[in-house]
Amino acid sequence: MNSVLLRCSVPIAAALALVGCASRSYEPPWNPTRGSARLVELMGDRLILAWEIAWAKYRDGLPVLDRRRERESFRAIEAQAIKLGVPADRARAFFKAQFAASRALQSELIQKWKQGQSLPTRPPRSLERDLRPQMDRINSELVVQLAAAGPSSRGRELARQAQRYFLALGIPNQPALRAVGPLR
């Protein structure tokens, strides 16, 4: 299991155990499978990369939504999902939420920068050369993890812990909620 996710999940599990002891209903701490933990980590990586994409789009004056790019990405994702035995509707729903979360995050960041929030100090990386190929690799690995995690890629507790993890990464609540939607 990734050490960042482990560092985040251990304190959260301890806090849940303490809260559970003080309340009427006890929820056991989250105990992710290796597949579900990696899935959540990759979802977080995708959202962090969306931050960098927002910076590149802001500096280049590009719109957040690129319909052609999304269609191409969905075709590749669906083809890979079918090859790996992930139902096409599961892959579509999962990635529709990930794309929506990325767009929501990018829109929120760009709006804040336009309103005068401090801009990042380093120059953005190339969208075409660096960021999009990295996003394609993350998407591909997410499909692999959806296949590997199987039924453990869903559940309310998984969604709650994923949302907490994303918030700990600094992802705003609305994009985090969108990303975890298909985990419920």
mmCIF file of N, CA, C and O in Angstrom, residues 2 6 13 51 81 84 126 131 133 145 151 173:
data_model
loop_
_atom_site.group_PDB
_atom_site.id
_atom_site.type_symbol
_atom_site.label_atom_id
_atom_site.label_comp_id
_atom_site.label_asym_id
_atom_site.label_seq_id
_atom_site.Cartn_x
_atom_site.Cartn_y
_atom_site.Cartn_z
ATOM 1 N N ASN A 2 0.455 2.242 -0.688
ATOM 2 C CA ASN A 2 1.218 3.480 -0.789
ATOM 3 C C ASN A 2 1.392 4.099 0.585
ATOM 4 O O ASN A 2 0.461 4.164 1.373
ATOM 5 N N LEU A 6 -1.331 5.244 3.394
ATOM 6 C CA LEU A 6 -1.237 4.607 4.701
ATOM 7 C C LEU A 6 -1.114 5.655 5.799
ATOM 8 O O LEU A 6 -1.798 5.576 6.817
ATOM 9 N N ALA A 13 -8.278 6.235 10.687
ATOM 10 C CA ALA A 13 -8.832 5.038 11.313
ATOM 11 C C ALA A 13 -8.834 5.172 12.829
ATOM 12 O O ALA A 13 -9.799 4.801 13.499
ATOM 13 N N TRP A 51 -4.808 19.912 -11.233
ATOM 14 C CA TRP A 51 -4.351 21.223 -10.770
ATOM 15 C C TRP A 51 -3.295 21.776 -11.737
ATOM 16 O O TRP A 51 -3.347 22.928 -12.141
ATOM 17 N N ALA A 81 -11.003 -1.127 -20.728
ATOM 18 C CA ALA A 81 -11.877 -1.713 -19.712
ATOM 19 C C ALA A 81 -12.481 -3.022 -20.207
ATOM 20 O O ALA A 81 -12.497 -4.024 -19.473
ATOM 21 N N LEU A 84 -10.062 -5.811 -20.105
ATOM 22 C CA LEU A 84 -9.735 -6.263 -18.748
ATOM 23 C C LEU A 84 -10.944 -6.822 -17.999
ATOM 24 O O LEU A 84 -10.827 -7.180 -16.832
ATOM 25 N N SER A 126 4.209 21.559 -20.165
ATOM 26 C CA SER A 126 3.509 21.477 -21.441
ATOM 27 C C SER A 126 2.294 20.550 -21.336
ATOM 28 O O SER A 126 2.415 19.402 -20.890
ATOM 29 N N LEU A 131 1.710 16.844 -19.596
ATOM 30 C CA LEU A 131 0.552 16.625 -18.726
ATOM 31 C C LEU A 131 -0.454 15.616 -19.288
ATOM 32 O O LEU A 131 -0.909 14.733 -18.565
ATOM 33 N N PRO A 133 -0.016 13.170 -21.604
ATOM 34 C CA PRO A 133 0.485 11.781 -21.548
ATOM 35 C C PRO A 133 0.499 11.221 -20.120
ATOM 36 O O PRO A 133 0.205 10.037 -19.909
ATOM 37 N N GLN A 145 -6.733 -0.890 -12.063
ATOM 38 C CA GLN A 145 -7.115 -1.006 -10.651
ATOM 39 C C GLN A 145 -8.608 -1.267 -10.477
ATOM 40 O O GLN A 145 -9.007 -1.968 -9.543
ATOM 41 N N PRO A 151 -15.208 -5.918 -6.703
ATOM 42 C CA PRO A 151 -16.246 -5.420 -5.801
ATOM 43 C C PRO A 151 -15.721 -4.502 -4.693
ATOM 44 O O PRO A 151 -16.462 -3.684 -4.165
ATOM 45 N N ASN A 173 -13.742 20.486 -1.609
ATOM 46 C CA ASN A 173 -14.802 19.523 -1.332
ATOM 47 C C ASN A 173 -15.635 19.141 -2.559
ATOM 48 O O ASN A 173 -15.913 17.966 -2.764
#
